[in-house]
Coordinates of C-alpha atoms in Angstrom, one line a residue:
Chain N
M1 CA 1.9 -38.1 3.5
K2 CA 0.3 -37.4 0.1
K3 CA 1.4 -33.9 0.4
F4 CA 4.9 -34.9 1.1
K5 CA 5.0 -37.3 -1.8
S6 CA 3.8 -34.7 -4.3
L7 CA 6.4 -32.3 -2.9
L8 CA 9.1 -34.9 -3.3
I9 CA 8.0 -35.4 -6.9
V10 CA 8.1 -31.7 -7.6
C11 CA 11.5 -31.6 -5.9
L12 CA 12.8 -34.4 -8.1
C13 CA 11.4 -32.8 -11.2
A14 CA 13.1 -29.6 -10.3
G15 CA 16.3 -31.6 -9.6
V16 CA 16.1 -33.1 -13.1
A17 CA 15.4 -29.8 -14.7
L18 CA 18.4 -28.3 -13.0
S19 CA 20.5 -31.4 -13.1
T20 CA 23.5 -29.5 -11.6
T21 CA 21.5 -28.5 -8.5
G22 CA 20.7 -32.1 -7.7
C23 CA 17.9 -31.4 -5.3
G24 CA 17.7 -34.1 -2.6
K25 CA 20.4 -36.1 -4.3
K26 CA 23.4 -34.0 -3.5
K27 CA 26.7 -35.7 -4.1
K28 CA 29.0 -35.4 -1.1
G29 CA 31.6 -32.7 -0.9
G30 CA 33.1 -30.7 -3.8
L31 CA 30.4 -28.0 -4.0
R32 CA 31.1 -25.6 -6.8
D33 CA 29.4 -22.3 -7.2
G34 CA 27.4 -23.4 -10.3
D35 CA 26.2 -26.4 -8.4
I36 CA 24.5 -24.7 -5.5
G37 CA 21.3 -22.9 -5.4
G38 CA 21.2 -19.4 -3.9
L39 CA 24.4 -18.2 -5.6
T40 CA 23.5 -17.0 -9.0
G41 CA 19.9 -15.9 -8.3
T42 CA 18.5 -17.7 -11.3
D43 CA 16.7 -21.0 -11.5
I44 CA 16.7 -21.7 -7.8
Y45 CA 13.4 -20.0 -7.5
R46 CA 11.3 -22.9 -8.8
N47 CA 11.1 -25.0 -5.7
P48 CA 7.6 -24.8 -4.4
L49 CA 7.2 -24.4 -0.6
G50 CA 5.8 -27.2 1.6
A51 CA 3.0 -26.9 4.0
R52 CA 3.6 -24.5 7.0
P53 CA 4.5 -26.0 10.3
G54 CA 1.9 -26.0 13.0
E55 CA 2.2 -24.4 16.4
D56 CA 5.5 -26.1 17.2
M57 CA 8.3 -25.3 19.6
E58 CA 10.5 -22.7 18.0
Y59 CA 14.1 -21.9 18.8
A60 CA 15.5 -18.7 17.5
R61 CA 19.0 -17.3 17.5
Q62 CA 20.8 -20.7 17.5
F63 CA 22.7 -19.6 14.4
E64 CA 24.4 -16.5 13.1
P65 CA 22.3 -14.5 10.6
V66 CA 23.3 -14.5 7.0
Y67 CA 23.9 -10.9 5.8
F68 CA 23.2 -9.4 2.3
A69 CA 24.3 -6.5 0.2
Y70 CA 21.9 -3.6 -0.4
D71 CA 19.0 -4.5 -2.6
S72 CA 20.5 -8.0 -3.2
S73 CA 19.3 -11.5 -2.4
Q74 CA 22.5 -13.3 -3.4
V75 CA 24.3 -15.3 -0.8
D76 CA 27.8 -14.0 -0.6
A77 CA 30.7 -16.5 -0.4
S78 CA 31.6 -15.2 3.1
E79 CA 28.1 -16.1 4.4
R80 CA 28.0 -19.7 3.1
G81 CA 29.8 -21.3 6.0
K82 CA 26.9 -20.2 8.3
I83 CA 24.3 -22.0 6.1
E84 CA 26.5 -25.1 6.0
G85 CA 26.5 -25.1 9.8
V86 CA 22.7 -25.0 9.8
A87 CA 22.6 -27.9 7.2
E88 CA 24.9 -29.9 9.4
S89 CA 22.6 -29.4 12.4
L90 CA 19.5 -30.4 10.3
R91 CA 21.3 -33.5 9.2
R92 CA 22.0 -34.5 12.7
S93 CA 18.4 -34.2 13.9
A94 CA 15.9 -35.6 11.4
N95 CA 12.8 -34.3 13.3
T96 CA 13.9 -30.6 13.1
G97 CA 12.8 -28.1 10.5
V98 CA 13.9 -24.5 9.9
I99 CA 12.1 -21.3 9.2
V100 CA 14.3 -18.9 7.2
E101 CA 13.3 -15.3 8.0
G102 CA 14.2 -12.7 5.4
H103 CA 14.7 -9.1 6.5
C104 CA 15.5 -5.8 4.8
D105 CA 16.9 -2.4 6.0
E106 CA 14.5 0.5 6.4
R107 CA 15.2 2.1 3.0
G108 CA 12.9 1.7 0.1
S109 CA 9.3 0.7 -0.4
R110 CA 7.7 -1.3 2.4
E111 CA 5.8 -3.5 0.1
Y112 CA 8.7 -4.1 -2.2
N113 CA 10.9 -4.9 0.9
M114 CA 8.4 -7.7 1.7
A115 CA 9.2 -9.3 -1.6
L116 CA 12.9 -8.7 -1.3
G117 CA 13.0 -10.2 2.2
E118 CA 11.2 -13.3 0.8
R119 CA 13.8 -13.5 -2.0
R120 CA 16.6 -13.5 0.6
A121 CA 14.9 -16.3 2.6
L122 CA 14.3 -18.3 -0.6
A123 CA 18.0 -17.9 -1.6
V124 CA 19.1 -19.4 1.7
R125 CA 16.5 -22.1 1.4
A126 CA 17.8 -23.0 -2.0
Y127 CA 21.3 -23.1 -0.7
L128 CA 20.2 -25.6 2.0
I129 CA 18.4 -27.7 -0.6
G130 CA 21.6 -27.6 -2.6
L131 CA 23.4 -29.0 0.5
G132 CA 21.0 -32.0 0.5
I133 CA 18.4 -30.8 3.0
D134 CA 14.8 -31.8 2.0
G135 CA 12.9 -28.7 0.9
S136 CA 9.8 -29.8 3.0
R137 CA 11.8 -29.1 6.1
I138 CA 12.6 -25.5 5.2
Q139 CA 9.9 -22.7 5.4
T140 CA 10.4 -19.1 4.5
K141 CA 9.0 -16.0 6.2
S142 CA 9.6 -12.4 5.1
F143 CA 9.4 -9.6 7.5
G144 CA 10.4 -7.0 5.0
E145 CA 11.6 -4.0 6.9
E146 CA 9.2 -4.6 9.8
S147 CA 11.5 -6.3 12.3
P148 CA 15.0 -4.7 12.4
S149 CA 17.6 -6.1 14.7
A150 CA 19.6 -2.9 14.9
P151 CA 17.7 0.2 15.8
G152 CA 20.0 2.8 14.2
H153 CA 19.6 4.7 10.9
D154 CA 23.2 4.4 9.7
E155 CA 25.2 2.1 7.4
E156 CA 26.2 -0.2 10.2
S157 CA 22.6 -0.7 11.4
W158 CA 21.4 -1.2 7.8
R159 CA 24.1 -3.8 7.2
L160 CA 23.0 -5.8 10.3
N161 CA 19.3 -5.5 9.3
R162 CA 19.7 -6.9 5.8
R163 CA 19.7 -10.5 6.9
A164 CA 18.3 -14.0 7.0
E165 CA 17.7 -15.6 10.4
F166 CA 17.2 -19.2 11.3
V167 CA 14.4 -20.4 13.6
L168 CA 14.5 -24.1 14.3
F169 CA 11.2 -26.0 15.0
Y170 CA 10.6 -29.5 16.3
Chain J
M1 CA -18.1 36.8 -18.6
K2 CA -18.7 36.8 -14.8
T3 CA -15.8 35.4 -12.8
H4 CA -17.6 32.6 -11.2
M5 CA -18.8 31.3 -14.6
K6 CA -15.2 31.3 -15.6
H7 CA -14.3 29.2 -12.6
I8 CA -17.1 26.7 -13.3
L9 CA -15.9 26.5 -16.9
I10 CA -12.4 25.9 -15.7
A11 CA -13.5 23.2 -13.4
G12 CA -15.5 21.7 -16.3
L13 CA -12.4 21.8 -18.5
F14 CA -10.5 20.1 -15.8
L15 CA -13.0 17.3 -15.7
L16 CA -12.9 16.9 -19.5
A17 CA -9.1 16.9 -19.4
L18 CA -9.1 14.0 -17.0
A19 CA -11.3 12.1 -19.4
G20 CA -9.2 13.2 -22.4
S21 CA -5.7 12.3 -23.4
S22 CA -3.3 14.8 -21.8
A23 CA -4.7 15.2 -18.3
L24 CA -1.4 16.3 -16.8
A25 CA -0.8 19.0 -19.3
Q26 CA -4.3 20.3 -18.7
I27 CA -3.8 20.3 -14.9
R28 CA -1.0 22.7 -15.4
V29 CA -3.1 25.0 -17.6
T30 CA -5.9 24.8 -15.0
K31 CA -3.6 25.6 -12.2
S32 CA -2.1 28.7 -13.8
A33 CA -5.6 29.9 -14.5
G34 CA -6.6 29.7 -10.8
T35 CA -9.3 27.4 -9.5
K36 CA -10.7 28.8 -6.3
S37 CA -14.0 30.5 -6.0
G38 CA -15.2 32.6 -3.1
I39 CA -18.1 31.3 -1.1
D40 CA -20.1 33.3 1.4
L41 CA -21.4 31.3 4.3
T42 CA -22.8 34.2 6.4
G43 CA -26.3 33.4 5.2
I44 CA -26.3 30.1 7.2
Q45 CA -28.0 31.0 10.6
A46 CA -26.4 28.7 13.2
A47 CA -27.8 28.2 16.7
G48 CA -25.5 29.0 19.7
D49 CA -25.1 25.4 20.9
Q50 CA -21.9 23.4 20.8
A51 CA -23.0 20.9 18.1
S52 CA -24.1 23.7 15.7
A53 CA -20.9 25.6 16.3
L54 CA -18.8 22.5 15.7
F55 CA -20.8 21.9 12.5
M56 CA -20.0 25.3 11.2
T57 CA -16.3 25.2 12.0
T58 CA -16.0 21.8 10.3
L59 CA -18.0 22.9 7.3
R60 CA -15.7 25.9 6.8
E61 CA -12.6 23.8 7.1
D62 CA -13.9 21.1 4.8
L63 CA -14.7 23.7 2.1
V64 CA -11.2 25.2 2.3
R65 CA -9.7 21.7 2.3
S66 CA -11.6 20.7 -0.9
G67 CA -9.3 23.0 -2.8
W68 CA -12.1 24.7 -4.7
F69 CA -13.1 27.5 -2.3
T70 CA -12.0 30.5 -0.2
I71 CA -14.4 31.7 2.5
T72 CA -15.4 35.3 1.9
G73 CA -17.2 37.9 3.9
R74 CA -20.9 38.8 3.5
G75 CA -22.0 39.7 0.0
Q76 CA -18.7 38.7 -1.6
G77 CA -17.7 35.6 -3.5
Q78 CA -19.1 33.8 -6.5
F79 CA -21.2 31.4 -4.3
R80 CA -23.5 32.1 -1.5
A81 CA -24.9 29.6 0.9
L82 CA -28.2 30.2 2.8
G83 CA -29.9 28.1 5.5
S84 CA -30.0 27.2 9.1
V85 CA -28.4 24.9 11.7
S86 CA -30.3 24.0 14.9
L87 CA -30.4 21.5 17.6
R88 CA -33.7 19.7 18.2
G89 CA -33.6 16.9 20.8
G90 CA -30.6 14.8 20.1
S91 CA -30.7 15.8 16.5
L92 CA -28.9 18.4 14.4
R93 CA -31.1 19.8 11.6
V94 CA -29.5 21.6 8.7
E95 CA -31.1 23.4 5.8
C96 CA -28.7 24.5 3.1
Q97 CA -29.3 26.2 -0.3
L98 CA -26.4 27.1 -2.6
Y99 CA -26.7 30.0 -5.1
S100 CA -24.2 31.4 -7.6
T101 CA -24.3 35.2 -7.9
A102 CA -24.9 34.8 -11.6
A103 CA -28.3 33.0 -11.4
S104 CA -31.3 33.2 -9.1
R105 CA -32.1 29.5 -9.2
A106 CA -30.5 27.4 -6.4
L107 CA -27.7 25.0 -7.4
M108 CA -28.6 23.0 -4.4
S109 CA -31.4 22.8 -1.8
Q110 CA -31.1 20.1 0.9
S111 CA -32.4 19.3 4.4
Y112 CA -30.4 17.1 6.8
D113 CA -31.3 15.5 10.1
H114 CA -28.4 13.8 11.9
A115 CA -27.3 12.7 15.4
A116 CA -26.0 15.8 17.2
N117 CA -23.1 14.0 18.7
D118 CA -21.9 13.4 15.2
A119 CA -21.9 17.0 13.9
R120 CA -18.5 16.7 12.2
R121 CA -19.7 13.8 10.0
L122 CA -22.8 15.8 9.0
A123 CA -20.6 18.8 8.1
H124 CA -18.5 16.5 5.9
R125 CA -21.6 15.4 4.0
V126 CA -22.9 18.9 3.5
A127 CA -19.4 20.1 2.4
D128 CA -19.3 17.3 -0.2
D129 CA -22.8 18.2 -1.4
I130 CA -21.8 21.9 -1.8
V131 CA -18.6 20.9 -3.7
Y132 CA -20.6 18.7 -6.0
A133 CA -23.3 21.4 -6.6
A134 CA -20.7 24.0 -7.4
T135 CA -18.1 22.1 -9.3
G136 CA -19.7 18.8 -10.5
R137 CA -16.9 17.0 -8.7
K138 CA -16.9 14.5 -5.9
G139 CA -15.8 15.9 -2.6
I140 CA -13.3 14.4 -0.2
A141 CA -14.7 15.3 3.2
S142 CA -16.9 12.3 3.7
G143 CA -14.2 9.7 2.8
R144 CA -12.1 7.9 5.3
I145 CA -8.5 7.1 5.4
A146 CA -7.1 3.7 6.5
M147 CA -3.5 3.7 7.7
V148 CA -0.9 2.0 9.8
G149 CA 0.2 3.4 13.2
N150 CA 2.7 2.2 15.8
A151 CA 1.7 4.3 18.8
S152 CA 0.7 1.2 20.8
G153 CA 4.2 -0.4 20.3
H154 CA 2.8 -2.6 17.5
K155 CA 1.8 -1.8 13.9
E156 CA -2.0 -1.7 14.0
L157 CA -4.6 -0.5 11.4
Y158 CA -6.4 2.7 12.1
L159 CA -9.2 4.7 10.4
C160 CA -9.7 8.4 10.4
D161 CA -11.8 11.0 8.6
A162 CA -10.3 12.9 5.7
D163 CA -9.4 15.8 8.0
G164 CA -7.6 13.5 10.5
G165 CA -10.4 13.6 13.0
N166 CA -12.4 10.7 14.5
L167 CA -9.4 8.4 14.8
V168 CA -10.3 4.7 15.4
Q169 CA -8.0 1.8 16.1
L170 CA -9.2 -1.1 13.9
T171 CA -6.9 -3.9 14.9
S172 CA -5.5 -4.8 18.4
D173 CA -3.5 -7.9 17.4
R174 CA -0.2 -6.9 18.9
T175 CA 1.6 -8.2 15.8
V176 CA 2.5 -6.5 12.5
S177 CA -0.4 -5.3 10.3
I178 CA 0.5 -3.5 7.1
A179 CA -0.6 -2.5 3.6
P180 CA -4.4 -1.7 4.0
K181 CA -6.3 -1.3 0.7
W182 CA -10.1 -0.6 0.3
S183 CA -12.6 -2.7 -1.5
P184 CA -14.2 -0.7 -4.3
D185 CA -17.5 -0.4 -2.4
G186 CA -15.6 1.1 0.7
R187 CA -17.1 -1.6 3.0
Q188 CA -14.1 -3.8 3.3
L189 CA -10.3 -3.6 3.8
L190 CA -7.7 -6.0 2.6
Y191 CA -4.4 -6.0 4.5
T192 CA -1.4 -8.2 5.4
S193 CA -0.9 -9.4 9.0
F194 CA 1.4 -11.7 10.9
L195 CA -1.6 -12.8 13.1
K196 CA -0.8 -16.5 12.5
R197 CA 3.0 -15.8 12.6
F198 CA 3.4 -15.7 8.8
P199 CA 2.4 -12.9 6.5
D200 CA -1.1 -13.6 5.3
V201 CA -3.8 -11.6 3.5
Y202 CA -7.0 -10.8 5.4
L203 CA -10.3 -9.2 4.4
V204 CA -12.2 -7.3 7.0
T205 CA -15.8 -6.2 6.7
L206 CA -15.9 -2.9 8.6
Q207 CA -19.4 -2.9 9.8
S208 CA -19.5 -6.4 11.2
G209 CA -15.8 -6.5 12.1
N210 CA -15.8 -10.0 10.4
R211 CA -12.3 -11.0 9.3
T212 CA -11.2 -13.9 7.0
A213 CA -7.9 -15.0 5.7
I214 CA -8.1 -14.9 1.9
A215 CA -4.5 -16.0 1.3
N216 CA -2.4 -18.0 3.7
Y217 CA -0.3 -20.1 1.4
P218 CA 3.2 -21.2 2.4
G219 CA 5.7 -18.4 2.2
L220 CA 4.7 -14.8 1.4
N221 CA 1.1 -13.5 1.0
T222 CA 0.9 -9.7 0.6
G223 CA 0.1 -6.7 -1.5
A224 CA -3.6 -7.6 -2.0
A225 CA -5.7 -5.2 -4.1
M226 CA -9.3 -5.8 -5.1
S227 CA -10.5 -5.4 -8.7
P228 CA -13.0 -2.6 -9.5
D229 CA -15.8 -5.1 -9.8
G230 CA -15.0 -6.6 -6.4
K231 CA -14.7 -10.1 -7.8
D232 CA -10.9 -10.6 -7.9
V233 CA -7.9 -9.8 -5.8
A234 CA -4.4 -9.2 -7.2
L235 CA -1.7 -10.2 -4.8
I236 CA 1.9 -11.4 -4.3
L237 CA 2.5 -15.0 -3.4
S238 CA 5.7 -17.0 -3.1
K239 CA 4.2 -20.5 -2.7
D240 CA 5.6 -21.6 -6.1
G241 CA 9.2 -20.7 -5.1
N242 CA 9.4 -17.0 -5.9
P243 CA 7.4 -13.8 -5.2
E244 CA 5.1 -13.5 -8.2
L245 CA 1.9 -11.6 -9.1
Y246 CA -1.4 -13.7 -9.0
V247 CA -5.1 -13.0 -9.3
K248 CA -7.4 -14.8 -7.0
N249 CA -11.1 -15.1 -7.7
L250 CA -12.9 -14.4 -4.4
R251 CA -15.9 -16.7 -5.1
S252 CA -14.3 -19.7 -6.6
G253 CA -10.9 -19.3 -4.9
R254 CA -9.2 -20.0 -8.3
L255 CA -5.7 -18.6 -8.6
T256 CA -4.3 -17.3 -11.9
R257 CA -0.5 -16.7 -12.0
I258 CA 0.2 -13.5 -13.9
T259 CA 4.0 -13.2 -13.8
E260 CA 6.8 -15.8 -14.2
T261 CA 10.1 -14.1 -13.3
P262 CA 12.4 -16.5 -11.5
R263 CA 15.1 -13.8 -11.4
A264 CA 12.9 -11.1 -10.0
A265 CA 10.5 -10.1 -7.2
E266 CA 7.1 -8.5 -7.8
A267 CA 5.2 -6.2 -5.4
S268 CA 2.4 -3.6 -5.0
P269 CA -0.3 -4.5 -7.6
S270 CA -3.0 -1.9 -8.4
W271 CA -5.9 -2.2 -10.9
S272 CA -6.7 0.1 -13.8
P273 CA -10.1 1.8 -13.5
D274 CA -11.6 -0.5 -16.1
G275 CA -10.2 -3.6 -14.4
Q276 CA -8.5 -4.8 -17.5
R277 CA -4.9 -4.1 -16.5
I278 CA -2.7 -4.3 -13.4
V279 CA 0.2 -2.0 -12.6
Y280 CA 2.9 -3.5 -10.3
V281 CA 6.5 -3.3 -9.3
S282 CA 9.2 -5.7 -10.5
D283 CA 12.9 -5.7 -10.0
Q284 CA 13.8 -7.7 -13.1
T285 CA 16.3 -5.0 -14.3
G286 CA 18.0 -5.1 -10.9
K287 CA 16.0 -2.2 -9.5
P288 CA 12.3 -1.9 -8.8
H289 CA 10.3 -0.3 -11.6
L290 CA 6.7 -0.1 -12.7
Y291 CA 5.1 -2.5 -15.2
A292 CA 1.6 -3.0 -16.5
V293 CA 0.1 -6.3 -17.6
S294 CA -3.3 -7.6 -18.8
R295 CA -5.4 -9.0 -15.9
S296 CA -5.2 -12.3 -17.7
G297 CA -1.5 -12.3 -18.0
G298 CA 0.7 -12.0 -21.1
R299 CA 3.6 -9.7 -21.8
P300 CA 4.2 -6.9 -19.3
E301 CA 5.0 -3.5 -20.5
R302 CA 7.6 -1.3 -18.6
L303 CA 6.2 2.1 -17.7
P304 CA 8.2 5.2 -17.8
G305 CA 9.4 6.6 -14.5
R306 CA 12.1 9.2 -13.7
G307 CA 13.8 7.8 -10.7
S308 CA 16.4 5.1 -10.0
E309 CA 13.5 3.2 -8.4
N310 CA 9.8 3.6 -9.1
V311 CA 7.5 1.9 -6.6
A312 CA 4.1 1.8 -4.8
P313 CA 1.8 2.6 -7.7
D314 CA -1.9 3.6 -7.2
W315 CA -3.9 3.6 -10.4
G316 CA -6.6 6.3 -9.8
R317 CA -10.1 6.3 -11.3
N318 CA -9.0 9.4 -13.2
G319 CA -6.7 7.2 -15.2
L320 CA -3.6 8.6 -13.7
I321 CA -1.0 6.5 -11.8
A322 CA 0.3 8.0 -8.6
F323 CA 3.6 6.4 -7.5
C324 CA 6.8 7.0 -5.6
S325 CA 10.1 7.6 -7.3
R326 CA 13.6 7.7 -5.9
T327 CA 15.3 10.9 -7.1
G328 CA 18.5 12.3 -5.6
G329 CA 18.4 10.0 -2.6
N330 CA 14.9 10.8 -1.6
Y331 CA 11.5 9.4 -2.4
H332 CA 8.9 11.7 -4.0
V333 CA 5.3 11.3 -5.2
M334 CA 4.9 11.4 -8.9
V335 CA 1.9 11.2 -11.2
L336 CA 2.1 9.4 -14.5
D337 CA -0.4 9.6 -17.4
P338 CA 0.0 6.1 -18.9
R339 CA -1.7 7.2 -22.1
T340 CA 1.0 9.8 -22.9
G341 CA 3.9 8.7 -20.7
E342 CA 4.0 12.2 -19.2
T343 CA 5.2 12.2 -15.5
R344 CA 5.0 15.1 -13.0
Q345 CA 6.5 15.4 -9.6
I346 CA 3.9 16.3 -7.0
S347 CA 5.7 16.4 -3.7
S348 CA 8.6 18.7 -2.9
G349 CA 10.8 19.5 0.0
Y350 CA 12.9 17.6 2.5
G351 CA 12.3 13.9 3.5
D352 CA 10.7 10.9 1.9
F353 CA 7.2 11.0 0.5
E354 CA 5.9 7.4 0.0
D355 CA 2.9 5.2 -0.5
P356 CA 0.6 7.6 -2.4
S357 CA -3.2 6.9 -2.5
W358 CA -5.7 8.9 -4.6
A359 CA -8.6 10.7 -3.0
P360 CA -12.0 10.2 -4.6
D361 CA -11.8 13.6 -6.2
G362 CA -8.8 12.6 -8.4
R363 CA -7.1 15.8 -7.3
H364 CA -5.7 15.1 -3.8
I365 CA -3.3 12.3 -2.8
V366 CA -2.6 11.0 0.7
C367 CA 0.9 9.7 1.4
S368 CA 3.4 9.3 4.1
H369 CA 6.1 11.8 4.8
A370 CA 9.2 10.6 6.7
Q371 CA 11.5 13.2 8.1
N372 CA 14.2 12.8 10.8
Y373 CA 13.0 9.2 11.2
R374 CA 9.4 10.2 12.1
S375 CA 6.7 9.4 9.7
R376 CA 3.3 11.1 9.4
V377 CA 0.5 11.1 6.9
I378 CA 0.0 14.2 4.7
I379 CA -2.4 15.2 1.9
L380 CA -0.9 16.6 -1.4
D381 CA -2.8 18.5 -4.1
I382 CA -1.9 17.9 -7.7
M383 CA -3.1 21.4 -8.5
G384 CA -0.6 23.0 -6.2
D385 CA -2.3 23.8 -2.8
T386 CA 0.1 23.5 0.1
P387 CA 0.3 20.0 1.6
V388 CA -1.7 19.5 4.8
A389 CA -0.7 17.2 7.7
L390 CA -3.4 14.6 8.5
T391 CA -2.0 13.0 11.6
D392 CA -0.9 15.0 14.5
Y393 CA -1.0 12.0 16.8
K394 CA 1.8 10.4 18.7
G395 CA 3.8 7.7 17.0
D396 CA 4.6 7.0 13.3
W397 CA 1.9 6.9 10.7
M398 CA 2.3 5.3 7.3
S399 CA 0.8 3.4 4.3
P400 CA -2.4 5.5 4.1
A401 CA -5.3 4.4 1.8
W402 CA -8.2 6.8 0.9
S403 CA -11.6 5.2 0.7
P404 CA -13.3 5.2 -2.7
E405 CA -16.2 7.4 -1.6

């Protein structure tokens, strides 16, 4: 509980610092680009992560992956609806958490892609926080380029592999 | 002046150059002057058994691989080895003296006694001793190379000798194991594994097989590299909300955050030989490039690099930084002298050359070479010898790291 409290305090502090983000105190409806984490790639990356989940039940592939442009961790407008769907589901079941997995295509440095994948997962996490989901329910996990979903070596495979996936846990 | 003296002098100049201020320029001079000496091995009397024969084959190959020698016929060459190889019980006994044709005094005189079923390993040792006696430089034959292979269907860590032999599978975790890096004493490996479902940093002691997680914070834990004094580990963590560079003290566990870049990701730290600075990758300009920063933090300095991306640096004990640069759509291995800013491309040809790691001689570099979506590990020579393939095994091989000795 202590951990949760300190996390909440950090969250609130972050919320005050970025008063427009309104972490955990999201006003209903009327989201504007400037309001939401995960869009501008700037100050959203100051939300510390909570403790990892234990060996819970995990449910993958309940939601559509969020796709990214090459070498980018910005959440495109076309992808936001998917994250809003995840937020809705998390709102409905309070005991559920989500692991956001960040993935890259095979091009570029393996080690750098581990960091880029994490940035993608964190961008989606920040968007969820912007939608009012408590950050302690959202974990991130980068696979870099180590776990492609499409096996090809062409533009279409690369597009499908630059993604964030959602894994729910209870 | 006798030819071999010239060669030794050149090797000496090369060493001086590496300690001086324009190592890369000097390498070019050295290269054009020629660096190979002939060595006559016909004076080593080897017994007819299998172990002795394997010893001699391996020794010959190692000496050629060192880059400093060509094997000559009887009575030719600037160096001449005398001695014997024989099997006694389960033991291989080797006597070896090395002479230069200029002087009568032996440059080296050694006796060896080693398990006969490990003849290759003994040959590696003798080869390195000959290289040292003739050139004053560390050899590469006794070192080992850690790398990642996927032949089992999972990415596991492997070890092999510097000639690709003696392949050993180190992990059997059936998960993803990546980015092996040696401790400075060559006894431990740091790497990243998804053993507990998330990317964590592990430290393995090779002899005991003992493995401990040294970073398993929430989010990303990766890119770990041990400082030259073995006391600290530089690594990438995202626990505070973004992938950043940290230094963790191994004894106290204390973490020092080095970078603060909410708009950028950091990756791939590597320590300077004196342990005072860290080179790493950051994409704060929108593309990944190299930066150097004091080990205690402060203002990072952007390092020059030719390509649209400059990644995967390895700061060698010769003071030069090997890294990988994207030029014309492909990745190539480059070497940067951070004191002068001079950069030279080392790899050439088709495909992607990535993840360079310096050999202990400061002359060779091991890296991965991906072509037609197959990846293998090869050895490059900054003085211009033809690249040599290390892995001829099934599967893809990548992220090699050469042991410090």
